[in-house]
PDB file of C-alpha atoms in Angstrom:
ATOM      1  CA  MET A   1      18.250  12.043  23.793  1.00 36.00           C
ATOM      2  CA  ALA A   2      16.338   8.729  24.790  1.00 37.00           C
ATOM      3  CA  VAL A   3      12.647   8.965  23.374  1.00 39.00           C
ATOM      4  CA  GLN A   4      10.260   7.846  26.128  1.00 40.00           C
ATOM      5  CA  SER A   5       7.667   5.160  25.086  1.00 41.00           C
ATOM      6  CA  LYS A   6       4.738   6.685  25.897  1.00 43.00           C
ATOM      7  CA  GLY A   7       5.809  10.265  24.145  1.00 44.00           C
ATOM      8  CA  SER A   8       6.974   8.503  20.746  1.00 44.00           C
ATOM      9  CA  THR A   9       4.766   5.774  20.305  1.00 42.00           C
ATOM     10  CA  GLY A  10       1.594   7.129  22.189  1.00 48.00           C
ATOM     11  CA  SER A  11      -0.910   5.417  24.614  1.00 73.00           C
ATOM     12  CA  LYS A  12      -1.926   1.567  24.392  1.00 76.00           C
ATOM     13  CA  SER A  13      -4.623   2.067  22.231  1.00 80.00           C
ATOM     14  CA  GLU A  14      -2.839   3.847  19.856  1.00 79.00           C
ATOM     15  CA  GLN A  15       0.125   1.629  19.935  1.00 79.00           C
ATOM     16  CA  ARG A  16      -2.625  -1.097  18.996  1.00 82.00           C
ATOM     17  CA  THR A  17      -4.404   0.923  16.558  1.00 86.00           C
ATOM     18  CA  GLY A  18      -0.855   1.296  14.693  1.00 85.00           C
ATOM     19  CA  LEU A  19      -0.151  -2.602  14.822  1.00 88.00           C
ATOM     20  CA  LEU A  20      -3.528  -3.652  13.232  1.00 90.00           C
ATOM     21  CA  ASN A  21      -2.344  -1.050  10.417  1.00 89.00           C
ATOM     22  CA  GLY A  22       0.655  -2.654  10.099  1.00 88.00           C
ATOM     23  CA  VAL A  23      -0.624  -6.062   9.814  1.00 90.00           C
ATOM     24  CA  ALA A  24      -3.304  -4.832   7.356  1.00 91.00           C
ATOM     25  CA  ALA A  25      -0.871  -3.028   5.290  1.00 89.00           C
ATOM     26  CA  TYR A  26       1.841  -5.905   4.995  1.00 88.00           C
ATOM     27  CA  GLY A  27      -0.970  -8.497   4.287  1.00 91.00           C
ATOM     28  CA  MET A  28      -2.349  -6.672   1.286  1.00 93.00           C
ATOM     29  CA  TRP A  29       1.054  -5.997   0.028  1.00 87.00           C
ATOM     30  CA  GLY A  30       2.379  -9.897   0.212  1.00 92.00           C
ATOM     31  CA  LEU A  31      -1.045 -10.683  -2.238  1.00 93.00           C
ATOM     32  CA  VAL A  32      -0.604  -7.562  -4.393  1.00 94.00           C
ATOM     33  CA  PRO A  33       1.657  -9.781  -6.736  1.00 95.00           C
ATOM     34  CA  LEU A  34      -1.764 -11.357  -7.851  1.00 95.00           C
ATOM     35  CA  TYR A  35      -3.120  -7.834  -9.261  1.00 95.00           C
ATOM     36  CA  TRP A  36      -0.499  -6.156 -11.674  1.00 95.00           C
ATOM     37  CA  PRO A  37      -0.470  -9.107 -14.130  1.00 94.00           C
ATOM     38  CA  LEU A  38      -4.268  -8.000 -14.830  1.00 94.00           C
ATOM     39  CA  LEU A  39      -3.084  -5.211 -16.163  1.00 94.00           C
ATOM     40  CA  LYS A  40      -1.516  -6.401 -18.813  1.00 90.00           C
ATOM     41  CA  PRO A  41      -1.010  -5.625 -21.661  1.00 91.00           C
ATOM     42  CA  ALA A  42      -0.195  -2.256 -19.998  1.00 92.00           C
ATOM     43  CA  GLY A  43       3.898  -1.754 -19.364  1.00 92.00           C
ATOM     44  CA  ALA A  44       5.116  -0.514 -16.165  1.00 94.00           C
ATOM     45  CA  VAL A  45       5.716   3.259 -16.742  1.00 95.00           C
ATOM     46  CA  GLU A  46       2.134   2.962 -17.731  1.00 96.00           C
ATOM     47  CA  ILE A  47       0.563   1.589 -14.630  1.00 96.00           C
ATOM     48  CA  LEU A  48       2.969   3.476 -12.364  1.00 96.00           C
ATOM     49  CA  ALA A  49       1.752   6.415 -13.798  1.00 96.00           C
ATOM     50  CA  HIS A  50      -1.936   5.625 -13.585  1.00 95.00           C
ATOM     51  CA  ARG A  51      -1.684   4.664 -10.116  1.00 94.00           C
ATOM     52  CA  MET A  52      -0.146   8.051  -8.972  1.00 94.00           C
ATOM     53  CA  VAL A  53      -3.535  10.101 -10.421  1.00 94.00           C
ATOM     54  CA  TRP A  54      -5.890   7.374  -9.681  1.00 94.00           C
ATOM     55  CA  SER A  55      -4.392   7.353  -6.002  1.00 91.00           C
ATOM     56  CA  LEU A  56      -4.712  11.351  -5.460  1.00 92.00           C
ATOM     57  CA  ALA A  57      -8.047  11.410  -6.987  1.00 91.00           C
ATOM     58  CA  LEU A  58      -9.524   8.344  -4.616  1.00 90.00           C
ATOM     59  CA  VAL A  59      -7.554  10.739  -1.746  1.00 88.00           C
ATOM     60  CA  ALA A  60      -8.810  13.768  -2.372  1.00 89.00           C
ATOM     61  CA  VAL A  61     -12.522  12.827  -2.407  1.00 89.00           C
ATOM     62  CA  ALA A  62     -11.819  11.180   1.215  1.00 84.00           C
ATOM     63  CA  LEU A  63     -10.632  14.351   1.742  1.00 86.00           C
ATOM     64  CA  MET A  64     -13.392  16.058   0.523  1.00 87.00           C
ATOM     65  CA  VAL A  65     -15.328  14.078   2.766  1.00 86.00           C
ATOM     66  CA  MET A  66     -13.324  14.619   5.651  1.00 82.00           C
ATOM     67  CA  ARG A  67     -12.757  18.351   5.573  1.00 82.00           C
ATOM     68  CA  ARG A  68      -9.726  17.752   6.387  1.00 82.00           C
ATOM     69  CA  TRP A  69      -7.776  20.121   4.576  1.00 83.00           C
ATOM     70  CA  ALA A  70      -5.988  22.524   7.319  1.00 83.00           C
ATOM     71  CA  TRP A  71      -2.497  20.449   7.238  1.00 85.00           C
ATOM     72  CA  ALA A  72      -2.648  21.394   3.732  1.00 85.00           C
ATOM     73  CA  GLY A  73      -1.707  24.819   4.209  1.00 85.00           C
ATOM     74  CA  GLU A  74       0.657  24.457   7.387  1.00 85.00           C
ATOM     75  CA  LEU A  75       2.763  21.817   5.015  1.00 87.00           C
ATOM     76  CA  LEU A  76       2.893  24.460   2.271  1.00 87.00           C
ATOM     77  CA  ARG A  77       4.626  26.819   5.256  1.00 88.00           C
ATOM     78  CA  GLN A  78       7.371  24.413   6.315  1.00 89.00           C
ATOM     79  CA  PRO A  79       9.918  24.125   3.783  1.00 89.00           C
ATOM     80  CA  ARG A  80      11.588  21.326   5.473  1.00 90.00           C
ATOM     81  CA  LYS A  81       8.662  19.019   5.873  1.00 90.00           C
ATOM     82  CA  LEU A  82       8.072  19.849   2.521  1.00 92.00           C
ATOM     83  CA  ALA A  83      10.846  18.690   1.258  1.00 93.00           C
ATOM     84  CA  LEU A  84      10.768  15.259   3.450  1.00 92.00           C
ATOM     85  CA  VAL A  85       7.551  14.971   1.727  1.00 93.00           C
ATOM     86  CA  THR A  86       9.253  15.231  -2.021  1.00 94.00           C
ATOM     87  CA  VAL A  87      11.828  12.988  -0.670  1.00 94.00           C
ATOM     88  CA  ALA A  88       8.789  10.608   0.289  1.00 92.00           C
ATOM     89  CA  ALA A  89       7.323  10.674  -2.775  1.00 94.00           C
ATOM     90  CA  ALA A  90      10.037  10.041  -5.140  1.00 95.00           C
ATOM     91  CA  VAL A  91      11.617   7.498  -3.232  1.00 95.00           C
ATOM     92  CA  ILE A  92       8.099   5.543  -3.143  1.00 92.00           C
ATOM     93  CA  THR A  93       7.808   6.246  -6.984  1.00 95.00           C
ATOM     94  CA  VAL A  94      11.007   4.389  -7.334  1.00 96.00           C
ATOM     95  CA  ASN A  95       9.691   1.464  -5.398  1.00 94.00           C
ATOM     96  CA  TRP A  96       6.432   1.218  -7.035  1.00 93.00           C
ATOM     97  CA  GLY A  97       8.033   1.247 -10.288  1.00 95.00           C
ATOM     98  CA  VAL A  98      10.635  -1.650  -9.810  1.00 96.00           C
ATOM     99  CA  TYR A  99       7.714  -3.622  -8.253  1.00 95.00           C
ATOM    100  CA  ILE A 100       5.423  -3.826 -10.758  1.00 96.00           C
ATOM    101  CA  TRP A 101       8.550  -4.617 -13.430  1.00 96.00           C
ATOM    102  CA  ALA A 102       9.397  -7.197 -11.277  1.00 96.00           C
ATOM    103  CA  VAL A 103       6.363  -9.096 -11.217  1.00 95.00           C
ATOM    104  CA  ASN A 104       5.018  -8.524 -14.501  1.00 95.00           C
ATOM    105  CA  ALA A 105       8.470  -9.586 -15.493  1.00 94.00           C
ATOM    106  CA  GLY A 106       8.202 -12.945 -13.760  1.00 93.00           C
ATOM    107  CA  HIS A 107      11.092 -11.619 -10.559  1.00 94.00           C
ATOM    108  CA  VAL A 108       7.956 -12.240  -7.855  1.00 95.00           C
ATOM    109  CA  VAL A 109      10.585 -14.102  -5.549  1.00 92.00           C
ATOM    110  CA  GLU A 110      13.211 -11.947  -6.091  1.00 92.00           C
ATOM    111  CA  ALA A 111      10.877  -9.329  -5.628  1.00 93.00           C
ATOM    112  CA  SER A 112       9.838 -10.819  -2.612  1.00 92.00           C
ATOM    113  CA  LEU A 113      13.675 -10.952  -0.841  1.00 90.00           C
ATOM    114  CA  GLY A 114      13.792  -7.290  -1.019  1.00 90.00           C
ATOM    115  CA  TYR A 115      11.252  -7.275   1.286  1.00 85.00           C
ATOM    116  CA  PHE A 116      12.915  -9.825   3.328  1.00 87.00           C
ATOM    117  CA  ILE A 117      15.799  -7.980   3.359  1.00 87.00           C
ATOM    118  CA  ASN A 118      14.124  -4.804   4.416  1.00 82.00           C
ATOM    119  CA  PRO A 119      13.764  -5.463   8.015  1.00 79.00           C
ATOM    120  CA  LEU A 120      17.571  -5.516   7.742  1.00 82.00           C
ATOM    121  CA  VAL A 121      17.866  -1.941   5.911  1.00 84.00           C
ATOM    122  CA  THR A 122      15.858  -0.166   8.185  1.00 80.00           C
ATOM    123  CA  ILE A 123      17.885  -1.043  11.035  1.00 79.00           C
ATOM    124  CA  ALA A 124      21.301   0.078   9.423  1.00 80.00           C
ATOM    125  CA  LEU A 125      19.555   3.226   8.431  1.00 80.00           C
ATOM    126  CA  GLY A 126      18.843   3.866  11.920  1.00 76.00           C
ATOM    127  CA  VAL A 127      22.491   3.708  12.708  1.00 76.00           C
ATOM    128  CA  LEU A 128      23.638   5.569   9.640  1.00 77.00           C
ATOM    129  CA  ILE A 129      21.296   8.772  10.046  1.00 78.00           C
ATOM    130  CA  LEU A 130      19.711   8.477  12.928  1.00 72.00           C
ATOM    131  CA  LYS A 131      22.640   7.643  15.226  1.00 71.00           C
ATOM    132  CA  GLU A 132      20.480   4.313  16.577  1.00 70.00           C
ATOM    133  CA  ARG A 133      22.786   2.260  18.677  1.00 75.00           C
ATOM    134  CA  MET A 134      22.441  -1.421  17.792  1.00 75.00           C
ATOM    135  CA  ARG A 135      22.911  -4.549  20.123  1.00 80.00           C
ATOM    136  CA  PRO A 136      25.597  -7.662  19.536  1.00 83.00           C
ATOM    137  CA  TRP A 137      22.843  -9.573  18.296  1.00 80.00           C
ATOM    138  CA  GLN A 138      21.179  -7.014  15.720  1.00 80.00           C
ATOM    139  CA  TRP A 139      24.971  -6.725  14.484  1.00 83.00           C
ATOM    140  CA  VAL A 140      25.149 -10.145  13.739  1.00 87.00           C
ATOM    141  CA  ALA A 141      22.222 -10.551  11.594  1.00 84.00           C
ATOM    142  CA  VAL A 142      23.085  -7.666   9.396  1.00 81.00           C
ATOM    143  CA  GLY A 143      26.742  -9.638   9.057  1.00 86.00           C
ATOM    144  CA  VAL A 144      24.570 -12.699   8.139  1.00 88.00           C
ATOM    145  CA  ALA A 145      22.152 -10.772   5.910  1.00 83.00           C
ATOM    146  CA  PHE A 146      25.305  -8.982   4.466  1.00 83.00           C
ATOM    147  CA  THR A 147      26.820 -12.703   3.641  1.00 89.00           C
ATOM    148  CA  ALA A 148      23.810 -13.668   2.161  1.00 86.00           C
ATOM    149  CA  VAL A 149      23.698 -10.620  -0.354  1.00 84.00           C
ATOM    150  CA  VAL A 150      26.934 -11.846  -1.422  1.00 87.00           C
ATOM    151  CA  VAL A 151      26.072 -15.535  -1.867  1.00 88.00           C
ATOM    152  CA  LEU A 152      23.086 -14.043  -3.894  1.00 86.00           C
ATOM    153  CA  THR A 153      25.312 -12.114  -6.057  1.00 85.00           C
ATOM    154  CA  VAL A 154      28.109 -15.044  -6.961  1.00 81.00           C
ATOM    155  CA  GLY A 155      24.993 -16.998  -7.723  1.00 79.00           C
ATOM    156  CA  TYR A 156      23.461 -14.845  -9.797  1.00 74.00           C
ATOM    157  CA  GLY A 157      26.919 -13.399 -11.557  1.00 77.00           C
ATOM    158  CA  GLN A 158      25.555  -9.946 -10.186  1.00 80.00           C
ATOM    159  CA  PRO A 159      24.114  -8.180  -7.208  1.00 86.00           C
ATOM    160  CA  PRO A 160      20.337  -9.163  -6.618  1.00 88.00           C
ATOM    161  CA  TRP A 161      19.506  -5.412  -8.019  1.00 92.00           C
ATOM    162  CA  ILE A 162      15.302  -5.712  -7.782  1.00 93.00           C
ATOM    163  CA  SER A 163      15.838  -7.131  -4.189  1.00 91.00           C
ATOM    164  CA  LEU A 164      18.112  -3.909  -2.660  1.00 92.00           C
ATOM    165  CA  CYS A 165      16.686  -1.469  -5.014  1.00 94.00           C
ATOM    166  CA  LEU A 166      13.199  -2.497  -3.457  1.00 93.00           C
ATOM    167  CA  ALA A 167      14.928  -2.816   0.109  1.00 91.00           C
ATOM    168  CA  PHE A 168      16.810   0.546   0.461  1.00 92.00           C
ATOM    169  CA  SER A 169      13.744   2.402  -1.387  1.00 93.00           C
ATOM    170  CA  PHE A 170      11.490   1.395   0.873  1.00 87.00           C
ATOM    171  CA  GLY A 171      13.449   1.682   4.082  1.00 88.00           C
ATOM    172  CA  THR A 172      14.403   4.865   2.940  1.00 90.00           C
ATOM    173  CA  TYR A 173      10.467   5.977   2.435  1.00 88.00           C
ATOM    174  CA  GLY A 174       9.681   4.447   6.120  1.00 82.00           C
ATOM    175  CA  LEU A 175      12.655   6.923   7.709  1.00 85.00           C
ATOM    176  CA  VAL A 176      11.089   9.353   6.037  1.00 88.00           C
ATOM    177  CA  LYS A 177       7.483   9.260   7.170  1.00 82.00           C
ATOM    178  CA  LYS A 178       8.598   8.850  10.511  1.00 79.00           C
ATOM    179  CA  LYS A 179      10.668  12.252  10.557  1.00 81.00           C
ATOM    180  CA  VAL A 180       7.593  13.977   8.262  1.00 83.00           C
ATOM    181  CA  ASN A 181       5.302  12.998  11.036  1.00 77.00           C
ATOM    182  CA  LEU A 182       1.734  13.499   8.542  1.00 78.00           C
ATOM    183  CA  GLY A 183      -1.266  11.440   9.307  1.00 71.00           C
ATOM    184  CA  GLY A 184      -1.650   8.565   6.481  1.00 69.00           C
ATOM    185  CA  ILE A 185      -4.078   9.450   4.350  1.00 78.00           C
ATOM    186  CA  GLU A 186      -2.287  13.207   4.650  1.00 83.00           C
ATOM    187  CA  SER A 187       0.889  11.867   3.470  1.00 83.00           C
ATOM    188  CA  LEU A 188      -0.567   9.537   0.648  1.00 83.00           C
ATOM    189  CA  ALA A 189      -2.497  12.973  -0.671  1.00 89.00           C
ATOM    190  CA  ALA A 190       0.727  15.347  -0.182  1.00 91.00           C
ATOM    191  CA  GLU A 191       2.658  12.509  -2.258  1.00 92.00           C
ATOM    192  CA  THR A 192       0.486  11.753  -4.625  1.00 91.00           C
ATOM    193  CA  ALA A 193       0.120  15.445  -5.110  1.00 93.00           C
ATOM    194  CA  ILE A 194       3.568  15.807  -5.936  1.00 94.00           C
ATOM    195  CA  GLN A 195       3.372  12.962  -8.318  1.00 93.00           C
ATOM    196  CA  PHE A 196      -0.094  13.465 -10.520  1.00 93.00           C
ATOM    197  CA  LEU A 197       1.316  16.303 -13.042  1.00 94.00           C
ATOM    198  CA  PRO A 198       4.441  14.043 -14.425  1.00 95.00           C
ATOM    199  CA  ALA A 199       2.503  11.201 -14.562  1.00 96.00           C
ATOM    200  CA  LEU A 200      -0.879  12.832 -15.974  1.00 96.00           C
ATOM    201  CA  ALA A 201       1.675  14.573 -18.629  1.00 96.00           C
ATOM    202  CA  TYR A 202       3.410  10.756 -19.058  1.00 96.00           C
ATOM    203  CA  LEU A 203      -0.029   9.887 -19.817  1.00 95.00           C
ATOM    204  CA  LEU A 204      -1.354  12.139 -22.270  1.00 95.00           C
ATOM    205  CA  TRP A 205       1.720  11.779 -24.270  1.00 95.00           C
ATOM    206  CA  LEU A 206       1.175   8.326 -24.300  1.00 93.00           C
ATOM    207  CA  THR A 207      -2.228   8.818 -25.891  1.00 91.00           C
ATOM    208  CA  ALA A 208      -0.909  11.332 -28.127  1.00 91.00           C
ATOM    209  CA  LYS A 209       1.060   8.766 -29.875  1.00 90.00           C
ATOM    210  CA  GLY A 210      -1.231   6.082 -29.974  1.00 87.00           C
ATOM    211  CA  ASP A 211       0.325   3.624 -27.537  1.00 88.00           C
ATOM    212  CA  SER A 212      -2.071   3.926 -24.291  1.00 88.00           C
ATOM    213  CA  THR A 213      -4.194   0.748 -23.364  1.00 89.00           C
ATOM    214  CA  PHE A 214      -6.137   2.706 -21.556  1.00 89.00           C
ATOM    215  CA  GLY A 215      -9.840   2.478 -23.364  1.00 75.00           C
ATOM    216  CA  THR A 216      -8.479   1.554 -26.178  1.00 75.00           C
ATOM    217  CA  GLN A 217      -7.486  -2.715 -24.883  1.00 72.00           C
ATOM    218  CA  GLY A 218      -9.427  -4.729 -23.242  1.00 66.00           C
ATOM    219  CA  GLY A 219     -12.372  -2.634 -23.298  1.00 71.00           C
ATOM    220  CA  GLY A 220     -13.749  -1.086 -20.212  1.00 82.00           C
ATOM    221  CA  GLY A 221     -12.335  -3.899 -18.031  1.00 88.00           C
ATOM    222  CA  HIS A 222      -8.997  -3.402 -18.451  1.00 90.00           C
ATOM    223  CA  ALA A 223      -9.585   0.197 -17.650  1.00 90.00           C
ATOM    224  CA  ALA A 224     -11.238  -0.270 -14.688  1.00 92.00           C
ATOM    225  CA  LEU A 225      -9.018  -2.269 -13.681  1.00 93.00           C
ATOM    226  CA  LEU A 226      -6.134   0.769 -14.370  1.00 93.00           C
ATOM    227  CA  ALA A 227      -8.843   3.356 -12.603  1.00 92.00           C
ATOM    228  CA  SER A 228      -8.479   0.168  -9.349  1.00 94.00           C
ATOM    229  CA  THR A 229      -4.890   1.141  -8.702  1.00 93.00           C
ATOM    230  CA  GLY A 230      -5.830   4.276  -6.951  1.00 90.00           C
ATOM    231  CA  VAL A 231      -7.627   1.474  -4.207  1.00 91.00           C
ATOM    232  CA  VAL A 232      -4.766  -0.756  -4.266  1.00 91.00           C
ATOM    233  CA  THR A 233      -2.119   1.899  -3.716  1.00 84.00           C
ATOM    234  CA  ALA A 234      -4.012   4.128  -1.361  1.00 80.00           C
ATOM    235  CA  ILE A 235      -5.602   1.263   1.088  1.00 86.00           C
ATOM    236  CA  PRO A 236      -2.359  -0.348   2.688  1.00 86.00           C
ATOM    237  CA  LEU A 237      -0.573   2.958   2.115  1.00 76.00           C
ATOM    238  CA  VAL A 238      -3.021   4.752   4.139  1.00 75.00           C
ATOM    239  CA  CYS A 239      -2.974   1.755   6.713  1.00 84.00           C
ATOM    240  CA  PHE A 240       0.888   2.184   6.421  1.00 79.00           C
ATOM    241  CA  GLY A 241       0.769   5.865   7.388  1.00 74.00           C
ATOM    242  CA  ALA A 242      -1.222   5.084  10.214  1.00 80.00           C
ATOM    243  CA  ALA A 243       1.085   2.727  11.350  1.00 83.00           C
ATOM    244  CA  ALA A 244       4.458   4.509  10.683  1.00 76.00           C
ATOM    245  CA  ILE A 245       3.764   7.354  13.112  1.00 77.00           C
ATOM    246  CA  ARG A 246       2.284   5.239  16.186  1.00 82.00           C
ATOM    247  CA  VAL A 247       4.749   2.288  16.799  1.00 80.00           C
ATOM    248  CA  PRO A 248       8.783   2.175  16.273  1.00 74.00           C
ATOM    249  CA  LEU A 249      10.428   1.354  12.953  1.00 65.00           C
ATOM    250  CA  SER A 250      11.362  -2.054  14.789  1.00 65.00           C
ATOM    251  CA  THR A 251       8.203  -2.778  15.343  1.00 74.00           C
ATOM    252  CA  LEU A 252       7.570  -1.890  11.352  1.00 72.00           C
ATOM    253  CA  GLY A 253      10.869  -4.483  10.877  1.00 64.00           C
ATOM    254  CA  LEU A 254       9.001  -7.112  12.434  1.00 72.00           C
ATOM    255  CA  LEU A 255       5.577  -6.693  10.742  1.00 78.00           C
ATOM    256  CA  GLN A 256       7.349  -6.489   7.539  1.00 72.00           C
ATOM    257  CA  TYR A 257       7.751 -10.266   7.648  1.00 81.00           C
ATOM    258  CA  LEU A 258       4.470 -10.748   6.887  1.00 86.00           C
ATOM    259  CA  ALA A 259       4.440  -9.420   3.261  1.00 87.00           C
ATOM    260  CA  PRO A 260       7.510 -11.527   1.431  1.00 90.00           C
ATOM    261  CA  VAL A 261       6.053 -14.281   2.965  1.00 90.00           C
ATOM    262  CA  PHE A 262       3.008 -14.217   1.221  1.00 92.00           C
ATOM    263  CA  GLN A 263       5.370 -12.980  -1.865  1.00 94.00           C
ATOM    264  CA  PHE A 264       7.423 -15.459  -1.546  1.00 93.00           C
ATOM    265  CA  LEU A 265       4.950 -18.643  -1.539  1.00 93.00           C
ATOM    266  CA  LEU A 266       3.472 -17.059  -4.205  1.00 95.00           C
ATOM    267  CA  GLY A 267       6.203 -16.623  -6.488  1.00 94.00           C
ATOM    268  CA  ILE A 268       7.254 -20.787  -5.908  1.00 93.00           C
ATOM    269  CA  PHE A 269       3.525 -22.263  -5.942  1.00 93.00           C
ATOM    270  CA  TYR A 270       1.709 -19.895  -7.919  1.00 94.00           C
ATOM    271  CA  PHE A 271       3.941 -18.642 -10.713  1.00 94.00           C
ATOM    272  CA  HIS A 272       6.210 -21.586 -10.740  1.00 93.00           C
ATOM    273  CA  GLU A 273       9.229 -19.530 -10.512  1.00 92.00           C
ATOM    274  CA  ALA A 274      13.060 -21.067 -10.225  1.00 88.00           C
ATOM    275  CA  MET A 275      14.844 -22.103  -7.299  1.00 88.00           C
ATOM    276  CA  PRO A 276      18.359 -22.955  -7.846  1.00 89.00           C
ATOM    277  CA  PRO A 277      20.233 -24.155  -4.966  1.00 89.00           C
ATOM    278  CA  GLU A 278      22.377 -20.832  -4.802  1.00 86.00           C
ATOM    279  CA  ARG A 279      19.310 -19.215  -4.298  1.00 88.00           C
ATOM    280  CA  TRP A 280      17.857 -21.298  -1.495  1.00 92.00           C
ATOM    281  CA  ALA A 281      21.514 -20.645   0.052  1.00 91.00           C
ATOM    282  CA  GLY A 282      21.220 -16.828   0.179  1.00 89.00           C
ATOM    283  CA  PHE A 283      17.656 -17.151   1.421  1.00 89.00           C
ATOM    284  CA  ALA A 284      18.548 -19.652   4.321  1.00 92.00           C
ATOM    285  CA  LEU A 285      20.914 -16.518   5.905  1.00 91.00           C
ATOM    286  CA  VAL A 286      18.432 -14.016   5.187  1.00 88.00           C
ATOM    287  CA  TRP A 287      15.621 -16.487   6.891  1.00 91.00           C
ATOM    288  CA  LEU A 288      19.030 -16.719   9.747  1.00 91.00           C
ATOM    289  CA  ALA A 289      19.244 -12.962  10.138  1.00 87.00           C
ATOM    290  CA  LEU A 290      15.816 -12.654  10.863  1.00 85.00           C
ATOM    291  CA  SER A 291      15.564 -15.385  12.669  1.00 87.00           C
ATOM    292  CA  LEU A 292      18.654 -13.944  15.116  1.00 85.00           C
ATOM    293  CA  LEU A 293      17.171 -10.305  15.049  1.00 80.00           C
ATOM    294  CA  THR A 294      13.343 -11.404  16.181  1.00 79.00           C
ATOM    295  CA  TRP A 295      14.578 -13.216  18.806  1.00 83.00           C
ATOM    296  CA  ASP A 296      17.129 -10.774  20.436  1.00 80.00           C
ATOM    297  CA  ALA A 297      13.877  -8.279  19.661  1.00 73.00           C
ATOM    298  CA  LEU A 298      11.761 -10.352  22.080  1.00 73.00           C
ATOM    299  CA  ARG A 299      14.613 -10.742  24.395  1.00 78.00           C
ATOM    300  CA  ALA A 300      14.602  -7.154  24.554  1.00 74.00           C
ATOM    301  CA  ALA A 301      11.350  -6.500  25.716  1.00 68.00           C
ATOM    302  CA  HIS A 302      10.833  -9.697  27.695  1.00 72.00           C
ATOM    303  CA  ARG A 303      13.983  -7.669  30.171  1.00 76.00           C
ATOM    304  CA  ALA A 304      11.940  -4.484  29.791  1.00 71.00           C
ATOM    305  CA  ALA A 305       8.796  -6.178  30.602  1.00 70.00           C
ATOM    306  CA  ARG A 306      10.459  -7.906  33.732  1.00 74.00           C
ATOM    307  CA  ALA A 307      12.018  -4.485  34.617  1.00 71.00           C
ATOM    308  CA  LEU A 308       8.414  -3.211  34.834  1.00 69.00           C
ATOM    309  CA  ARG A 309       7.530  -5.638  36.941  1.00 69.00           C
ATOM    310  CA  THR A 310      10.160  -5.446  39.424  1.00 71.00           C
ATOM    311  CA  ALA A 311      10.336  -1.779  39.450  1.00 59.00           C
ATOM    312  CA  PRO A 312       6.306  -0.465  38.438  1.00 52.00           C
ATOM    313  CA  SER A 313       7.833   3.670  39.292  1.00 47.00           C
ATOM    314  CA  ARG A 314      10.684   3.128  36.510  1.00 46.00           C
ATOM    315  CA  VAL A 315      10.312   4.975  33.554  1.00 44.00           C
ATOM    316  CA  VAL A 316      11.247   2.878  31.068  1.00 42.00           C
ATOM    317  CA  THR A 317      12.826   4.428  27.974  1.00 41.00           C
ATOM    318  CA  GLU A 318      12.390   3.103  24.691  1.00 41.00           C
ATOM    319  CA  GLU A 319      16.313   2.454  24.483  1.00 35.00           C
ATOM    320  CA  GLN A 320      15.641  -0.731  26.784  1.00 36.00           C
ATOM    321  CA  ILE A 321      13.338  -2.053  24.196  1.00 36.00           C
ATOM    322  CA  THR A 322      13.899  -0.642  20.708  1.00 37.00           C
ATOM    323  CA  PRO A 323      17.550   1.519  19.893  1.00 34.00           C
ATOM    324  CA  VAL A 324      18.100   5.206  20.622  1.00 28.00           C
ATOM    325  CA  TYR A 325      16.841   7.396  17.700  1.00 27.00           C
ATOM    326  CA  GLU A 326      18.508  10.643  18.097  1.00 26.00           C
ATOM    327  CA  HIS A 327      17.088  13.444  15.935  1.00 27.00           C
ATOM    328  CA  PRO A 328      19.413  16.464  14.672  1.00 29.00           C
TER     329      PRO A 328
END
């Protein structure tokens, strides 16, 4: 079923709002590698648990101020949507945990590769799950990206599992959020509510063992930094949620280039990570794939604009600009 552009992405004002939110989200994610090392000596799992707990606290306050609770009752009466929110909470937990560990373990460049690959994973998920039709050059781009993974696997002596895990977990997250169709803050509130109890239980267990760093190491400054994980998490995720329900997945794929570019540059110039020849070769192939993807998307958009100019009364479907999404 072809989804008409006006019906799926809303008015031009809505699309502009979605685009701005997407730029803000990916810009902030691109700079977040500067933040996680500040939370040491806390380990990745402790940081992850604090991130879940404080994120819920922050969005709960926001929802109380805005008096937006009606959606919660509706969500609880829709088991299928609630199941999708649970899946979203699970995959974003994996994404957060792997990313925090990767940055603090000195793998910022490899983490950036995951987000370079992510737009291509998004397309692959569209084909496999949404039965999306791909254009020939999109197939070529995916093939080049697969070759890049092979080159990196040979160079590393193992698959770049950090990159692949980040790409597939976040690609799945974007896909699920598209299907859930909740507002940004509502979606984050639902996801963190699911994460909250396991995270709080872990922090209490850590405190009982005497291994918690919250309030015991680094003084009030360290505790404040751990608490601020809620702010660092909530703001870009709310922006992403607002973008995900207003723009196509293909547009999100283009915006995703911002975050890995910042991360890659930070990895090389700030964290001084090594870039052996095989890594450069793999990245070059990924960038070639993304260049082909971008060129093809721009060409498709130009064609659609020309069709509108020559036949203004014609209804242009999203299939002419982005792949067709066939929902079950």
